[in-house]
PDB file of C-alpha atoms in Angstrom:
ATOM      1  CA  MET X 210     118.238  86.978  89.690  1.00  0.00           C
ATOM      2  CA  THR X 211     118.652  89.396  87.106  1.00  0.00           C
ATOM      3  CA  ARG X 212     122.160  89.411  85.922  1.00  0.00           C
ATOM      4  CA  GLN X 213     124.162  92.447  86.271  1.00  0.00           C
ATOM      5  CA  ILE X 214     126.902  95.007  85.246  1.00  0.00           C
ATOM      6  CA  ILE X 215     129.387  95.188  87.790  1.00  0.00           C
ATOM      7  CA  GLY X 216     132.388  97.830  88.404  1.00  0.00           C
ATOM      8  CA  LEU X 217     134.973  96.213  90.447  1.00  0.00           C
ATOM      9  CA  GLY X 218     137.808  97.532  91.987  1.00  0.00           C
ATOM     10  CA  GLU X 219     138.405 101.615  93.618  1.00  0.00           C
ATOM     11  CA  VAL X 220     135.636 103.691  95.243  1.00  0.00           C
ATOM     12  CA  LEU X 221     137.382 107.212  96.126  1.00  0.00           C
ATOM     13  CA  TYR X 222     136.974 110.596  96.583  1.00  0.00           C
ATOM     14  CA  ASP X 223     138.422 112.990  93.633  1.00  0.00           C
ATOM     15  CA  VAL X 224     139.848 115.918  95.323  1.00  0.00           C
ATOM     16  CA  LEU X 225     139.694 118.795  92.864  1.00  0.00           C
ATOM     17  CA  PRO X 226     140.280 122.225  93.301  1.00  0.00           C
ATOM     18  CA  GLU X 227     136.692 123.029  94.105  1.00  0.00           C
ATOM     19  CA  GLY X 228     136.307 120.392  96.443  1.00  0.00           C
ATOM     20  CA  ALA X 229     135.989 116.464  96.699  1.00  0.00           C
ATOM     21  CA  LYS X 230     134.103 114.438  94.500  1.00  0.00           C
ATOM     22  CA  LEU X 231     132.926 110.948  94.502  1.00  0.00           C
ATOM     23  CA  GLY X 232     134.586 108.792  92.212  1.00  0.00           C
ATOM     24  CA  GLY X 233     136.768 105.586  91.237  1.00  0.00           C
ATOM     25  CA  ALA X 234     136.846 104.106  87.608  1.00  0.00           C
ATOM     26  CA  PRO X 235     134.663 101.045  88.887  1.00  0.00           C
ATOM     27  CA  ALA X 236     132.393 103.115  90.372  1.00  0.00           C
ATOM     28  CA  ASN X 237     131.828 105.764  87.587  1.00  0.00           C
ATOM     29  CA  PHE X 238     131.624 102.903  85.189  1.00  0.00           C
ATOM     30  CA  ALA X 239     128.602 100.995  87.088  1.00  0.00           C
ATOM     31  CA  TYR X 240     126.986 104.594  87.247  1.00  0.00           C
ATOM     32  CA  HIS X 241     127.145 105.239  83.705  1.00  0.00           C
ATOM     33  CA  ALA X 242     126.030 101.771  82.576  1.00  0.00           C
ATOM     34  CA  SER X 243     122.909 102.126  85.291  1.00  0.00           C
ATOM     35  CA  GLN X 244     121.670 105.100  83.425  1.00  0.00           C
ATOM     36  CA  PHE X 245     121.130 103.042  80.509  1.00  0.00           C
ATOM     37  CA  GLY X 246     118.592 101.027  82.158  1.00  0.00           C
ATOM     38  CA  PHE X 247     120.615  98.359  83.214  1.00  0.00           C
ATOM     39  CA  ASP X 248     121.127  97.206  87.160  1.00  0.00           C
ATOM     40  CA  ALA X 249     124.647  97.769  87.385  1.00  0.00           C
ATOM     41  CA  ILE X 250     126.216  97.130  90.714  1.00  0.00           C
ATOM     42  CA  ALA X 251     129.882  98.967  92.129  1.00  0.00           C
ATOM     43  CA  VAL X 252     132.041  96.669  94.187  1.00  0.00           C
ATOM     44  CA  SER X 253     134.618  97.740  96.368  1.00  0.00           C
ATOM     45  CA  ALA X 254     135.242  98.897 100.082  1.00  0.00           C
ATOM     46  CA  VAL X 255     135.182 102.331 102.090  1.00  0.00           C
ATOM     47  CA  GLY X 256     136.218 102.955 105.640  1.00  0.00           C
ATOM     48  CA  ASN X 257     134.299 103.293 108.886  1.00  0.00           C
ATOM     49  CA  ASP X 258     134.588 107.374 108.341  1.00  0.00           C
ATOM     50  CA  ALA X 259     132.406 110.203 107.584  1.00  0.00           C
ATOM     51  CA  LEU X 260     133.714 109.742 103.518  1.00  0.00           C
ATOM     52  CA  GLY X 261     132.608 106.548 103.873  1.00  0.00           C
ATOM     53  CA  ASP X 262     129.410 107.538 105.007  1.00  0.00           C
ATOM     54  CA  GLN X 263     128.784 109.912 102.165  1.00  0.00           C
ATOM     55  CA  ALA X 264     129.918 107.704  99.657  1.00  0.00           C
ATOM     56  CA  LEU X 265     127.139 105.174 100.322  1.00  0.00           C
ATOM     57  CA  LYS X 266     125.290 108.006 100.096  1.00  0.00           C
ATOM     58  CA  THR X 267     125.543 109.395  97.368  1.00  0.00           C
ATOM     59  CA  PHE X 268     125.238 106.196  95.510  1.00  0.00           C
ATOM     60  CA  ASP X 269     121.929 105.865  97.481  1.00  0.00           C
ATOM     61  CA  ASN X 270     120.813 109.329  95.958  1.00  0.00           C
ATOM     62  CA  ASN X 271     122.134 108.233  92.612  1.00  0.00           C
ATOM     63  CA  GLY X 272     120.207 104.937  92.478  1.00  0.00           C
ATOM     64  CA  LEU X 273     123.358 103.173  91.875  1.00  0.00           C
ATOM     65  CA  LYS X 274     123.347  99.575  93.962  1.00  0.00           C
ATOM     66  CA  TYR X 275     126.586  98.599  95.421  1.00  0.00           C
ATOM     67  CA  ILE X 276     128.208  95.547  97.664  1.00  0.00           C
ATOM     68  CA  ILE X 277     130.820  97.789  99.345  1.00  0.00           C
ATOM     69  CA  PRO X 278     131.565  96.382 102.877  1.00  0.00           C
ATOM     70  CA  ARG X 279     132.808  98.510 105.725  1.00  0.00           C
ATOM     71  CA  VAL X 280     136.795  97.880 106.423  1.00  0.00           C
ATOM     72  CA  SER X 281     139.459  99.294 108.925  1.00  0.00           C
ATOM     73  CA  TYR X 282     141.039 101.432 106.562  1.00  0.00           C
ATOM     74  CA  PRO X 283     140.217 105.058 105.705  1.00  0.00           C
ATOM     75  CA  THR X 284     137.977 105.529 102.856  1.00  0.00           C
ATOM     76  CA  GLY X 285     140.440 106.246  99.627  1.00  0.00           C
ATOM     77  CA  THR X 286     141.136 110.102  98.452  1.00  0.00           C
ATOM     78  CA  VAL X 287     143.206 111.053  95.149  1.00  0.00           C
ATOM     79  CA  LYS X 288     144.185 114.607  94.837  1.00  0.00           C
ATOM     80  CA  VAL X 289     143.535 115.775  91.195  1.00  0.00           C
ATOM     81  CA  SER X 290     145.351 118.711  89.859  1.00  0.00           C
ATOM     82  CA  LEU X 291     144.308 119.880  86.194  1.00  0.00           C
ATOM     83  CA  ASP X 292     146.099 121.628  83.810  1.00  0.00           C
ATOM     84  CA  GLU X 293     145.362 124.589  81.379  1.00  0.00           C
ATOM     85  CA  GLU X 294     142.929 121.923  79.246  1.00  0.00           C
ATOM     86  CA  GLY X 295     141.035 120.136  82.239  1.00  0.00           C
ATOM     87  CA  VAL X 296     143.674 117.111  82.139  1.00  0.00           C
ATOM     88  CA  PRO X 297     144.136 115.396  85.321  1.00  0.00           C
ATOM     89  CA  THR X 298     147.322 114.572  87.538  1.00  0.00           C
ATOM     90  CA  TYR X 299     146.557 112.045  90.277  1.00  0.00           C
ATOM     91  CA  THR X 300     148.045 111.498  93.584  1.00  0.00           C
ATOM     92  CA  PHE X 301     146.966 108.553  95.620  1.00  0.00           C
ATOM     93  CA  THR X 302     146.387 107.801  99.386  1.00  0.00           C
ATOM     94  CA  PRO X 303     148.092 104.690 100.246  1.00  0.00           C
ATOM     95  CA  GLU X 304     146.759 102.258 102.513  1.00  0.00           C
ATOM     96  CA  VAL X 305     143.177 103.086 101.802  1.00  0.00           C
ATOM     97  CA  ALA X 306     139.892 100.747 102.063  1.00  0.00           C
ATOM     98  CA  TRP X 307     139.732  99.955  98.379  1.00  0.00           C
ATOM     99  CA  ASP X 308     143.365  98.376  99.026  1.00  0.00           C
ATOM    100  CA  HIS X 309     141.491  95.764 101.254  1.00  0.00           C
ATOM    101  CA  ILE X 310     138.287  94.769  99.485  1.00  0.00           C
ATOM    102  CA  PRO X 311     137.257  91.183 100.946  1.00  0.00           C
ATOM    103  CA  PHE X 312     135.751  88.963  98.953  1.00  0.00           C
ATOM    104  CA  THR X 313     132.497  87.956 100.432  1.00  0.00           C
ATOM    105  CA  PRO X 314     129.693  85.405  99.631  1.00  0.00           C
ATOM    106  CA  GLU X 315     127.196  88.295  98.369  1.00  0.00           C
ATOM    107  CA  MET X 316     130.330  88.975  96.076  1.00  0.00           C
ATOM    108  CA  GLU X 317     130.555  85.755  94.829  1.00  0.00           C
ATOM    109  CA  ALA X 318     127.021  85.318  94.455  1.00  0.00           C
ATOM    110  CA  VAL X 319     126.229  88.375  92.026  1.00  0.00           C
ATOM    111  CA  ALA X 320     129.970  86.976  90.403  1.00  0.00           C
ATOM    112  CA  LYS X 321     127.790  83.800  89.230  1.00  0.00           C
ATOM    113  CA  GLN X 322     125.369  86.011  87.638  1.00  0.00           C
ATOM    114  CA  ALA X 323     127.294  88.968  85.862  1.00  0.00           C
ATOM    115  CA  ARG X 324     126.437  90.156  82.784  1.00  0.00           C
ATOM    116  CA  ALA X 325     129.371  91.676  82.130  1.00  0.00           C
ATOM    117  CA  VAL X 326     132.388  93.110  84.707  1.00  0.00           C
ATOM    118  CA  CYS X 327     135.099  96.152  84.245  1.00  0.00           C
ATOM    119  CA  TYR X 328     137.904  96.019  86.510  1.00  0.00           C
ATOM    120  CA  GLY X 329     141.661  97.847  86.037  1.00  0.00           C
ATOM    121  CA  SER X 330     144.965  97.743  87.524  1.00  0.00           C
ATOM    122  CA  LEU X 331     145.029 100.609  90.157  1.00  0.00           C
ATOM    123  CA  ALA X 332     142.982  98.220  92.995  1.00  0.00           C
ATOM    124  CA  GLN X 333     145.324  95.559  92.382  1.00  0.00           C
ATOM    125  CA  ARG X 334     148.213  97.562  93.618  1.00  0.00           C
ATOM    126  CA  SER X 335     147.576  95.482  96.729  1.00  0.00           C
ATOM    127  CA  GLU X 336     147.638  91.933  97.305  1.00  0.00           C
ATOM    128  CA  SER X 337     144.625  91.771  99.225  1.00  0.00           C
ATOM    129  CA  SER X 338     142.385  93.393  96.487  1.00  0.00           C
ATOM    130  CA  ARG X 339     144.100  91.794  93.374  1.00  0.00           C
ATOM    131  CA  LYS X 340     143.347  88.501  94.794  1.00  0.00           C
ATOM    132  CA  THR X 341     139.686  89.502  95.243  1.00  0.00           C
ATOM    133  CA  ILE X 342     139.329  90.863  91.818  1.00  0.00           C
ATOM    134  CA  ARG X 343     140.818  87.544  90.683  1.00  0.00           C
ATOM    135  CA  GLN X 344     138.231  85.325  92.346  1.00  0.00           C
ATOM    136  CA  PHE X 345     135.608  87.617  91.095  1.00  0.00           C
ATOM    137  CA  LEU X 346     136.448  87.055  87.789  1.00  0.00           C
ATOM    138  CA  ASP X 347     136.947  83.344  88.382  1.00  0.00           C
ATOM    139  CA  ALA X 348     133.165  82.801  89.822  1.00  0.00           C
ATOM    140  CA  THR X 349     131.698  84.784  86.620  1.00  0.00           C
ATOM    141  CA  PRO X 350     129.905  82.629  83.866  1.00  0.00           C
ATOM    142  CA  ALA X 351     131.568  81.728  80.505  1.00  0.00           C
ATOM    143  CA  ASP X 352     129.846  84.214  78.740  1.00  0.00           C
ATOM    144  CA  CYS X 353     130.266  87.312  80.971  1.00  0.00           C
ATOM    145  CA  LEU X 354     131.531  90.019  79.136  1.00  0.00           C
ATOM    146  CA  LYS X 355     135.243  90.761  80.767  1.00  0.00           C
ATOM    147  CA  ILE X 356     136.524  94.471  80.518  1.00  0.00           C
ATOM    148  CA  PHE X 357     139.954  95.232  81.504  1.00  0.00           C
ATOM    149  CA  ASP X 358     139.894  98.984  81.592  1.00  0.00           C
ATOM    150  CA  ILE X 359     143.866  99.456  82.092  1.00  0.00           C
ATOM    151  CA  ASN X 360     143.666 102.362  83.645  1.00  0.00           C
ATOM    152  CA  LEU X 361     147.712 102.940  84.651  1.00  0.00           C
ATOM    153  CA  ARG X 362     148.116 105.214  87.581  1.00  0.00           C
ATOM    154  CA  GLY X 363     151.837 106.557  89.013  1.00  0.00           C
ATOM    155  CA  ASN X 364     153.621 103.283  89.375  1.00  0.00           C
ATOM    156  CA  PHE X 365     150.973 100.963  90.520  1.00  0.00           C
ATOM    157  CA  TYR X 366     151.276  98.046  88.167  1.00  0.00           C
ATOM    158  CA  ASN X 367     153.904  95.757  86.509  1.00  0.00           C
ATOM    159  CA  LYS X 368     154.336  93.931  83.306  1.00  0.00           C
ATOM    160  CA  GLU X 369     153.204  90.565  85.312  1.00  0.00           C
ATOM    161  CA  ILE X 370     150.052  91.861  86.151  1.00  0.00           C
ATOM    162  CA  LEU X 371     148.921  93.389  83.077  1.00  0.00           C
ATOM    163  CA  HIS X 372     150.140  90.077  81.608  1.00  0.00           C
ATOM    164  CA  GLU X 373     147.846  88.067  83.940  1.00  0.00           C
ATOM    165  CA  ASN X 374     144.759  90.453  83.517  1.00  0.00           C
ATOM    166  CA  MET X 375     144.789  90.856  79.594  1.00  0.00           C
ATOM    167  CA  LEU X 376     144.800  87.121  79.654  1.00  0.00           C
ATOM    168  CA  LEU X 377     141.557  86.906  81.598  1.00  0.00           C
ATOM    169  CA  ALA X 378     139.968  90.015  79.598  1.00  0.00           C
ATOM    170  CA  ASP X 379     137.355  89.913  76.461  1.00  0.00           C
ATOM    171  CA  ILE X 380     138.214  93.797  76.148  1.00  0.00           C
ATOM    172  CA  LEU X 381     141.096  95.665  76.476  1.00  0.00           C
ATOM    173  CA  LYS X 382     140.374  99.562  76.820  1.00  0.00           C
ATOM    174  CA  ILE X 383     143.231 101.589  76.858  1.00  0.00           C
ATOM    175  CA  ASN X 384     144.001 105.318  76.057  1.00  0.00           C
ATOM    176  CA  ASP X 385     147.459 106.498  73.903  1.00  0.00           C
ATOM    177  CA  GLU X 386     149.577 107.189  76.578  1.00  0.00           C
ATOM    178  CA  GLU X 387     149.113 103.992  78.125  1.00  0.00           C
ATOM    179  CA  LEU X 388     149.271 102.192  74.656  1.00  0.00           C
ATOM    180  CA  VAL X 389     152.795 103.475  74.734  1.00  0.00           C
ATOM    181  CA  THR X 390     153.968 102.360  78.299  1.00  0.00           C
ATOM    182  CA  VAL X 391     152.555  99.037  77.611  1.00  0.00           C
ATOM    183  CA  SER X 392     154.481  98.762  74.540  1.00  0.00           C
ATOM    184  CA  ARG X 393     157.774  99.710  76.037  1.00  0.00           C
ATOM    185  CA  MET X 394     156.925  97.395  78.949  1.00  0.00           C
ATOM    186  CA  PHE X 395     156.183  94.400  76.440  1.00  0.00           C
ATOM    187  CA  ASP X 396     159.021  95.272  74.036  1.00  0.00           C
ATOM    188  CA  TYR X 397     157.167  96.255  71.079  1.00  0.00           C
ATOM    189  CA  PRO X 398     159.586  98.633  68.843  1.00  0.00           C
ATOM    190  CA  GLY X 399     158.805 100.065  65.570  1.00  0.00           C
ATOM    191  CA  LEU X 400     155.282  99.525  65.195  1.00  0.00           C
ATOM    192  CA  ASP X 401     152.746 102.320  64.705  1.00  0.00           C
ATOM    193  CA  MET X 402     149.809 102.895  66.885  1.00  0.00           C
ATOM    194  CA  ASN X 403     147.518 100.457  64.889  1.00  0.00           C
ATOM    195  CA  GLU X 404     149.738  97.775  64.614  1.00  0.00           C
ATOM    196  CA  LYS X 405     150.139  97.712  68.368  1.00  0.00           C
ATOM    197  CA  CYS X 406     146.756  97.610  69.150  1.00  0.00           C
ATOM    198  CA  LEU X 407     146.580  94.980  66.482  1.00  0.00           C
ATOM    199  CA  LEU X 408     149.244  92.530  68.281  1.00  0.00           C
ATOM    200  CA  LEU X 409     147.760  93.139  71.242  1.00  0.00           C
ATOM    201  CA  LEU X 410     144.312  91.814  69.702  1.00  0.00           C
ATOM    202  CA  ARG X 411     145.814  88.636  68.350  1.00  0.00           C
ATOM    203  CA  ARG X 412     148.613  88.173  71.554  1.00  0.00           C
ATOM    204  CA  TYR X 413     145.527  88.006  74.261  1.00  0.00           C
ATOM    205  CA  HIS X 414     142.951  87.036  71.803  1.00  0.00           C
ATOM    206  CA  PHE X 415     140.144  89.664  72.539  1.00  0.00           C
ATOM    207  CA  LYS X 416     137.216  90.269  70.998  1.00  0.00           C
ATOM    208  CA  MET X 417     138.037  93.931  70.509  1.00  0.00           C
ATOM    209  CA  VAL X 418     140.822  96.767  71.623  1.00  0.00           C
ATOM    210  CA  VAL X 419     139.295  99.740  72.325  1.00  0.00           C
ATOM    211  CA  LEU X 420     141.937 102.827  71.829  1.00  0.00           C
ATOM    212  CA  THR X 421     140.906 106.431  73.264  1.00  0.00           C
ATOM    213  CA  CYS X 422     143.426 109.319  72.042  1.00  0.00           C
ATOM    214  CA  GLY X 423     141.602 112.299  73.493  1.00  0.00           C
ATOM    215  CA  THR X 424     141.025 115.168  71.293  1.00  0.00           C
ATOM    216  CA  ASN X 425     142.124 112.819  68.325  1.00  0.00           C
ATOM    217  CA  GLY X 426     139.711 110.335  68.372  1.00  0.00           C
ATOM    218  CA  SER X 427     138.842 107.172  69.207  1.00  0.00           C
ATOM    219  CA  TYR X 428     139.016 103.310  67.548  1.00  0.00           C
ATOM    220  CA  VAL X 429     137.472  99.983  68.280  1.00  0.00           C
ATOM    221  CA  PHE X 430     139.806  97.363  66.378  1.00  0.00           C
ATOM    222  CA  MET X 431     138.483  93.723  65.697  1.00  0.00           C
ATOM    223  CA  PRO X 432     139.766  90.352  65.084  1.00  0.00           C
ATOM    224  CA  ASP X 433     138.105  90.380  61.622  1.00  0.00           C
ATOM    225  CA  GLY X 434     140.515  93.358  60.750  1.00  0.00           C
ATOM    226  CA  GLU X 435     137.474  95.977  60.496  1.00  0.00           C
ATOM    227  CA  THR X 436     138.292  99.404  62.507  1.00  0.00           C
ATOM    228  CA  SER X 437     135.773 101.400  63.732  1.00  0.00           C
ATOM    229  CA  PHE X 438     137.115 105.302  64.370  1.00  0.00           C
ATOM    230  CA  MET X 439     135.216 107.756  65.786  1.00  0.00           C
ATOM    231  CA  SER X 440     136.664 111.610  65.858  1.00  0.00           C
ATOM    232  CA  THR X 441     136.107 113.718  69.384  1.00  0.00           C
ATOM    233  CA  PRO X 442     133.479 116.507  69.324  1.00  0.00           C
ATOM    234  CA  LYS X 443     134.672 119.676  69.878  1.00  0.00           C
ATOM    235  CA  VAL X 444     133.022 120.492  73.572  1.00  0.00           C
ATOM    236  CA  GLU X 445     133.904 123.487  76.169  1.00  0.00           C
ATOM    237  CA  VAL X 446     135.687 121.058  78.741  1.00  0.00           C
ATOM    238  CA  ALA X 447     134.808 121.625  82.577  1.00  0.00           C
ATOM    239  CA  ASP X 448     137.148 118.540  83.353  1.00  0.00           C
ATOM    240  CA  THR X 449     138.124 115.291  82.052  1.00  0.00           C
ATOM    241  CA  VAL X 450     137.762 113.184  85.200  1.00  0.00           C
ATOM    242  CA  GLY X 451     135.838 110.325  84.960  1.00  0.00           C
ATOM    243  CA  ALA X 452     135.235 110.549  80.615  1.00  0.00           C
ATOM    244  CA  GLY X 453     137.036 107.353  79.734  1.00  0.00           C
ATOM    245  CA  ASP X 454     134.545 105.815  82.461  1.00  0.00           C
ATOM    246  CA  SER X 455     131.529 107.128  80.999  1.00  0.00           C
ATOM    247  CA  PHE X 456     132.732 105.805  77.522  1.00  0.00           C
ATOM    248  CA  THR X 457     133.387 102.280  78.656  1.00  0.00           C
ATOM    249  CA  GLY X 458     130.121 102.330  80.605  1.00  0.00           C
ATOM    250  CA  ALA X 459     127.805 103.612  77.658  1.00  0.00           C
ATOM    251  CA  PHE X 460     129.896 101.295  75.103  1.00  0.00           C
ATOM    252  CA  THR X 461     129.089  98.108  77.186  1.00  0.00           C
ATOM    253  CA  ALA X 462     125.938  99.146  78.120  1.00  0.00           C
ATOM    254  CA  CYS X 463     124.961  99.557  73.899  1.00  0.00           C
ATOM    255  CA  LEU X 464     127.022  96.326  73.419  1.00  0.00           C
ATOM    256  CA  LEU X 465     124.524  94.193  75.968  1.00  0.00           C
ATOM    257  CA  SER X 466     121.380  95.987  74.315  1.00  0.00           C
ATOM    258  CA  GLY X 467     122.492  94.667  70.868  1.00  0.00           C
ATOM    259  CA  LYS X 468     123.535  97.602  69.508  1.00  0.00           C
ATOM    260  CA  THR X 469     126.253  96.974  66.479  1.00  0.00           C
ATOM    261  CA  ILE X 470     129.868  97.948  67.634  1.00  0.00           C
ATOM    262  CA  ARG X 471     129.673 101.265  65.510  1.00  0.00           C
ATOM    263  CA  GLU X 472     126.724 102.002  67.122  1.00  0.00           C
ATOM    264  CA  ALA X 473     128.004 101.380  70.641  1.00  0.00           C
ATOM    265  CA  HIS X 474     131.243 103.287  69.644  1.00  0.00           C
ATOM    266  CA  GLU X 475     128.949 106.398  68.722  1.00  0.00           C
ATOM    267  CA  CYS X 476     127.058 106.268  71.652  1.00  0.00           C
ATOM    268  CA  ALA X 477     130.254 106.159  73.707  1.00  0.00           C
ATOM    269  CA  VAL X 478     131.766 109.172  72.156  1.00  0.00           C
ATOM    270  CA  LYS X 479     128.732 111.146  72.550  1.00  0.00           C
ATOM    271  CA  VAL X 480     128.549 110.472  76.467  1.00  0.00           C
ATOM    272  CA  SER X 481     132.043 110.868  77.164  1.00  0.00           C
ATOM    273  CA  ALA X 482     131.969 114.391  75.446  1.00  0.00           C
ATOM    274  CA  PHE X 483     128.884 115.496  77.479  1.00  0.00           C
ATOM    275  CA  VAL X 484     130.877 114.493  80.630  1.00  0.00           C
ATOM    276  CA  CYS X 485     133.957 116.381  79.759  1.00  0.00           C
ATOM    277  CA  THR X 486     131.538 119.546  79.982  1.00  0.00           C
ATOM    278  CA  GLN X 487     130.467 118.958  83.737  1.00  0.00           C
ATOM    279  CA  LYS X 488     132.259 118.746  86.589  1.00  0.00           C
ATOM    280  CA  GLY X 489     133.221 115.583  88.375  1.00  0.00           C
ATOM    281  CA  ALA X 490     132.864 112.104  87.113  1.00  0.00           C
ATOM    282  CA  MET X 491     129.211 111.174  87.643  1.00  0.00           C
ATOM    283  CA  PRO X 492     126.743 113.703  86.055  1.00  0.00           C
ATOM    284  CA  LYS X 493     123.423 112.737  85.300  1.00  0.00           C
ATOM    285  CA  LEU X 494     123.092 112.194  81.499  1.00  0.00           C
ATOM    286  CA  PRO X 495     120.547 114.167  79.071  1.00  0.00           C
ATOM    287  CA  GLU X 496     117.372 111.803  78.077  1.00  0.00           C
ATOM    288  CA  ASN X 497     118.590 112.124  74.657  1.00  0.00           C
ATOM    289  CA  LEU X 498     121.764 110.082  75.339  1.00  0.00           C
ATOM    290  CA  ARG X 499     120.291 107.699  77.603  1.00  0.00           C
ATOM    291  CA  THR X 500     117.617 106.212  75.261  1.00  0.00           C
ATOM    292  CA  LEU X 501     118.782 103.003  73.549  1.00  0.00           C
TER     293      LEU X 501
END
């Protein structure tokens, strides 16, 4: 069996001003990793409803594999409001399908073959899906690359959940606003941004910490003291929905293909900049960006 890249967690519809677009960070991640030729799978749950039908059809049309059971809750939706710069604010519907992801034998079989898995905090707002995510991670091989894309939303997280998930991860992906929140929560006062990332790197023994700062660039911090910085290209922004997930998907695909951290970082920046120029979270990348 081919070893896969897994996006684990929520599948939902981003309800944008111009209509509903399929998204959810793990599915976005898997979709973008798959565009680099990797066998990527989205793992989640949808409802027995029209949106659930539409979600699976969209994945089929985009060639994205999935393990997404149908459950007796509605398919997830989130209302997305965009400010003048295209930056989103999210309002999530409670008690939806991705709050109740079952851990199935098919999921366990895929977990045992996973080459990389990306997961976040949002799908762990419910005990049911949090348990499934933990079971999935526990079933992965020792050399599976575990990426915790922290993805803080609303009040759907706490210190205990973040601490437990960071202990499980090889890579932490976080943005500058989330870093401020985590620093306050973990009582890291008086430190600058770099020092906070290095402290997290050492405390949790990460292989790297990836920090994105929107238009102010992005960083990759490594245990040997090396840091990769890339400025953010200036582009005409349509919206930023899914840009961070495309960054993580491209970065992971490049790492697994043998690229250096610097090369993977550069590719991720270019991909996420392109996604910002498109509407929705799952645009098709042009050929020049998909060539490894």
